[in-house]
PDB file of C-alpha atoms in Angstrom:
ATOM      1  CA  MET A   1       0.142  -0.040  -0.078  1.00 76.00           C
ATOM      2  CA  THR A   2       1.248   3.445  -0.911  1.00 86.00           C
ATOM      3  CA  ASP A   3       1.205   6.720   1.091  1.00 92.00           C
ATOM      4  CA  LYS A   4      -0.051   9.897  -0.254  1.00 94.00           C
ATOM      5  CA  TRP A   5       1.726  12.732  -0.958  1.00 94.00           C
ATOM      6  CA  GLU A   6       1.960  15.247   2.081  1.00 93.00           C
ATOM      7  CA  ASN A   7       2.413  18.194  -0.415  1.00 92.00           C
ATOM      8  CA  SER A   8      -0.108  18.277  -3.166  1.00 92.00           C
ATOM      9  CA  LEU A   9       0.876  19.321  -6.778  1.00 92.00           C
ATOM     10  CA  PHE A  10      -0.532  22.782  -6.169  1.00 90.00           C
ATOM     11  CA  SER A  11       0.756  23.495  -2.692  1.00 87.00           C
ATOM     12  CA  CYS A  12       3.509  24.830  -3.965  1.00 80.00           C
ATOM     13  CA  PHE A  13       3.079  28.480  -2.525  1.00 84.00           C
ATOM     14  CA  SER A  14       3.494  26.997   0.775  1.00 86.00           C
ATOM     15  CA  ASN A  15       7.160  27.686   0.732  1.00 89.00           C
ATOM     16  CA  MET A  16       7.752  30.692  -1.339  1.00 93.00           C
ATOM     17  CA  ASN A  17      11.473  30.174  -1.500  1.00 94.00           C
ATOM     18  CA  THR A  18      10.999  27.077  -3.355  1.00 94.00           C
ATOM     19  CA  CYS A  19       8.044  28.308  -5.463  1.00 94.00           C
ATOM     20  CA  MET A  20      10.310  31.122  -6.677  1.00 95.00           C
ATOM     21  CA  MET A  21      13.359  28.846  -7.164  1.00 95.00           C
ATOM     22  CA  ALA A  22      11.325  26.317  -9.191  1.00 94.00           C
ATOM     23  CA  THR A  23       9.862  29.188 -11.415  1.00 94.00           C
ATOM     24  CA  PHE A  24      12.973  30.978 -12.071  1.00 95.00           C
ATOM     25  CA  CYS A  25      15.837  28.712 -11.501  1.00 94.00           C
ATOM     26  CA  PRO A  26      14.011  25.089 -11.968  1.00 94.00           C
ATOM     27  CA  CYS A  27      17.520  23.833 -13.029  1.00 95.00           C
ATOM     28  CA  ILE A  28      18.914  24.636  -9.535  1.00 95.00           C
ATOM     29  CA  LEU A  29      16.241  23.292  -7.814  1.00 96.00           C
ATOM     30  CA  PHE A  30      16.230  19.995  -9.698  1.00 96.00           C
ATOM     31  CA  GLY A  31      19.991  19.802  -8.772  1.00 95.00           C
ATOM     32  CA  ARG A  32      19.260  20.412  -5.230  1.00 95.00           C
ATOM     33  CA  THR A  33      16.695  17.843  -4.856  1.00 96.00           C
ATOM     34  CA  ARG A  34      18.663  15.211  -6.606  1.00 95.00           C
ATOM     35  CA  TYR A  35      21.542  15.838  -4.382  1.00 94.00           C
ATOM     36  CA  ARG A  36      19.336  15.912  -1.405  1.00 93.00           C
ATOM     37  CA  LEU A  37      18.230  12.359  -2.299  1.00 93.00           C
ATOM     38  CA  ARG A  38      21.523  10.978  -2.075  1.00 92.00           C
ATOM     39  CA  HIS A  39      22.844  13.322   0.862  1.00 90.00           C
ATOM     40  CA  PRO A  40      20.089  14.412   3.155  1.00 87.00           C
ATOM     41  CA  SER A  41      22.295  17.024   5.135  1.00 84.00           C
ATOM     42  CA  LEU A  42      23.336  18.801   1.625  1.00 86.00           C
ATOM     43  CA  ASP A  43      27.007  18.550   2.884  1.00 88.00           C
ATOM     44  CA  GLY A  44      29.127  19.493  -0.084  1.00 88.00           C
ATOM     45  CA  HIS A  45      26.352  20.615  -2.085  1.00 87.00           C
ATOM     46  CA  ASN A  46      27.200  22.969  -5.264  1.00 88.00           C
ATOM     47  CA  CYS A  47      24.157  24.652  -6.719  1.00 87.00           C
ATOM     48  CA  CYS A  48      25.749  24.021 -10.406  1.00 88.00           C
ATOM     49  CA  ASN A  49      26.050  20.443  -9.921  1.00 91.00           C
ATOM     50  CA  PHE A  50      26.022  17.717 -12.630  1.00 92.00           C
ATOM     51  CA  ALA A  51      22.016  17.344 -12.423  1.00 92.00           C
ATOM     52  CA  CYS A  52      21.670  21.013 -12.641  1.00 92.00           C
ATOM     53  CA  PHE A  53      24.012  21.262 -15.602  1.00 92.00           C
ATOM     54  CA  THR A  54      22.517  18.373 -17.610  1.00 92.00           C
ATOM     55  CA  GLN A  55      18.748  19.927 -16.807  1.00 92.00           C
ATOM     56  CA  CYS A  56      19.977  23.449 -18.154  1.00 91.00           C
ATOM     57  CA  ILE A  57      21.202  21.824 -21.454  1.00 92.00           C
ATOM     58  CA  CYS A  58      18.060  19.972 -21.954  1.00 89.00           C
ATOM     59  CA  ILE A  59      15.714  22.523 -20.797  1.00 85.00           C
ATOM     60  CA  SER A  60      14.047  23.235 -24.085  1.00 83.00           C
ATOM     61  CA  THR A  61      14.118  19.615 -25.067  1.00 87.00           C
ATOM     62  CA  PRO A  62      11.677  16.571 -24.078  1.00 87.00           C
ATOM     63  CA  ILE A  63      14.820  15.221 -22.443  1.00 89.00           C
ATOM     64  CA  SER A  64      14.446  17.662 -19.626  1.00 91.00           C
ATOM     65  CA  CYS A  65      11.015  16.047 -19.015  1.00 93.00           C
ATOM     66  CA  ILE A  66      12.410  12.383 -18.876  1.00 94.00           C
ATOM     67  CA  GLN A  67      14.772  13.697 -16.497  1.00 94.00           C
ATOM     68  CA  ARG A  68      12.265  15.079 -14.205  1.00 95.00           C
ATOM     69  CA  MET A  69       9.874  12.016 -14.573  1.00 96.00           C
ATOM     70  CA  MET A  70      12.785   9.713 -13.434  1.00 96.00           C
ATOM     71  CA  GLN A  71      13.425  11.753 -10.460  1.00 96.00           C
ATOM     72  CA  ARG A  72       9.917  11.609  -9.648  1.00 97.00           C
ATOM     73  CA  LYS A  73       9.669   8.115  -9.766  1.00 96.00           C
ATOM     74  CA  GLU A  74      12.792   7.734  -7.476  1.00 96.00           C
ATOM     75  CA  ILE A  75      11.009   9.732  -4.961  1.00 96.00           C
ATOM     76  CA  ARG A  76       7.897   8.043  -5.247  1.00 96.00           C
ATOM     77  CA  GLU A  77       9.618   4.489  -4.929  1.00 95.00           C
ATOM     78  CA  LYS A  78      11.969   5.897  -2.047  1.00 94.00           C
ATOM     79  CA  HIS A  79       9.186   7.233  -0.119  1.00 93.00           C
ATOM     80  CA  ASN A  80       6.363   4.717  -1.213  1.00 94.00           C
ATOM     81  CA  LEU A  81       4.369   7.415  -2.434  1.00 95.00           C
ATOM     82  CA  GLU A  82       1.243   7.026  -4.896  1.00 95.00           C
ATOM     83  CA  GLY A  83       1.246   7.531  -8.505  1.00 94.00           C
ATOM     84  CA  GLY A  84       2.460   6.051 -11.731  1.00 94.00           C
ATOM     85  CA  CYS A  85       4.386   6.830 -14.867  1.00 93.00           C
ATOM     86  CA  CYS A  86       1.728   8.341 -16.810  1.00 95.00           C
ATOM     87  CA  GLY A  87       1.052  10.961 -14.131  1.00 95.00           C
ATOM     88  CA  ASP A  88       4.763  11.536 -13.656  1.00 95.00           C
ATOM     89  CA  CYS A  89       5.017  12.272 -17.354  1.00 94.00           C
ATOM     90  CA  MET A  90       2.120  14.469 -17.387  1.00 95.00           C
ATOM     91  CA  LYS A  91       3.229  16.437 -14.190  1.00 94.00           C
ATOM     92  CA  SER A  92       6.923  16.502 -15.586  1.00 93.00           C
ATOM     93  CA  CYS A  93       5.828  17.964 -19.051  1.00 92.00           C
ATOM     94  CA  PHE A  94       2.999  20.213 -18.411  1.00 93.00           C
ATOM     95  CA  CYS A  95       3.352  21.285 -14.529  1.00 92.00           C
ATOM     96  CA  SER A  96       7.132  21.276 -14.187  1.00 93.00           C
ATOM     97  CA  CYS A  97       7.319  24.149 -11.765  1.00 94.00           C
ATOM     98  CA  CYS A  98       4.587  22.720  -9.491  1.00 95.00           C
ATOM     99  CA  GLU A  99       6.198  19.411  -9.668  1.00 96.00           C
ATOM    100  CA  LEU A 100       9.744  20.416  -8.818  1.00 96.00           C
ATOM    101  CA  ALA A 101       8.290  22.576  -5.745  1.00 96.00           C
ATOM    102  CA  GLN A 102       6.210  19.483  -4.442  1.00 96.00           C
ATOM    103  CA  GLU A 103       9.221  16.948  -5.042  1.00 96.00           C
ATOM    104  CA  GLU A 104      11.576  19.353  -2.956  1.00 96.00           C
ATOM    105  CA  ASN A 105       8.927  20.237  -0.313  1.00 95.00           C
ATOM    106  CA  GLU A 106       8.233  16.378  -0.017  1.00 95.00           C
ATOM    107  CA  VAL A 107      11.634  15.245   0.356  1.00 95.00           C
ATOM    108  CA  LEU A 108      12.537  17.839   2.945  1.00 92.00           C
ATOM    109  CA  MET A 109       9.452  16.859   4.859  1.00 92.00           C
ATOM    110  CA  LYS A 110      10.036  13.197   4.674  1.00 92.00           C
ATOM    111  CA  GLN A 111      13.820  13.968   5.886  1.00 89.00           C
ATOM    112  CA  SER A 112      12.687  16.083   8.835  1.00 86.00           C
ATOM    113  CA  LYS A 113      10.397  13.262   9.992  1.00 85.00           C
ATOM    114  CA  ALA A 114      13.059  10.518   9.831  1.00 79.00           C
ATOM    115  CA  GLN A 115      15.352  12.888  11.970  1.00 75.00           C
ATOM    116  CA  GLU A 116      12.552  13.183  14.344  1.00 74.00           C
ATOM    117  CA  GLN A 117      12.041   9.531  14.593  1.00 70.00           C
ATOM    118  CA  VAL A 118      15.647   9.025  15.584  1.00 65.00           C
ATOM    119  CA  GLY A 119      14.813  10.869  18.907  1.00 64.00           C
ATOM    120  CA  TYR A 120      17.168  10.843  21.954  1.00 65.00           C
ATOM    121  CA  ILE A 121      19.768   8.432  21.987  1.00 66.00           C
ATOM    122  CA  LYS A 122      21.191   7.841  25.640  1.00 70.00           C
ATOM    123  CA  PRO A 123      25.003   7.795  25.733  1.00 74.00           C
ATOM    124  CA  GLN A 124      26.957   5.174  27.213  1.00 76.00           C
ATOM    125  CA  GLY A 125      27.877   5.359  30.709  1.00 78.00           C
ATOM    126  CA  MET A 126      31.329   5.907  32.105  1.00 77.00           C
ATOM    127  CA  VAL A 127      32.939   2.959  33.683  1.00 80.00           C
ATOM    128  CA  TYR A 128      35.528   3.411  36.232  1.00 82.00           C
ATOM    129  CA  VAL A 129      38.438   0.706  35.925  1.00 84.00           C
ATOM    130  CA  PRO A 130      40.812   0.840  38.991  1.00 85.00           C
ATOM    131  CA  SER A 131      44.323   0.775  37.965  1.00 83.00           C
ATOM    132  CA  ASN A 132      46.692  -1.563  39.822  1.00 71.00           C
TER     133      ASN A 132
END
């Protein structure tokens, strides 16, 4: 059984920074989300990474839709979210700004929930070992 997306496709206005990034710098947002999928803390992230570069080169071709569709599929599979290839294709081709914002917001939310579930870890106690 799959889970529902916690951020709807048109909830992109809930985070205006992400919304503006999706609208005016979609390549950078695509690259950031892609990097975040592999490195949740974003350590070592560069806004002009390989995913951003390839998306920028292909932005006016159907290849960019395919890249976004593949990333959406990866997010769905990783987080067990509802959807399918046909819906991914339609969203990637016709609602790319909303789709990119939804993906970034969803990945952020899933990662913050995963960190909350870790909770408090009790440190090991100290043990005194007498010396002879």
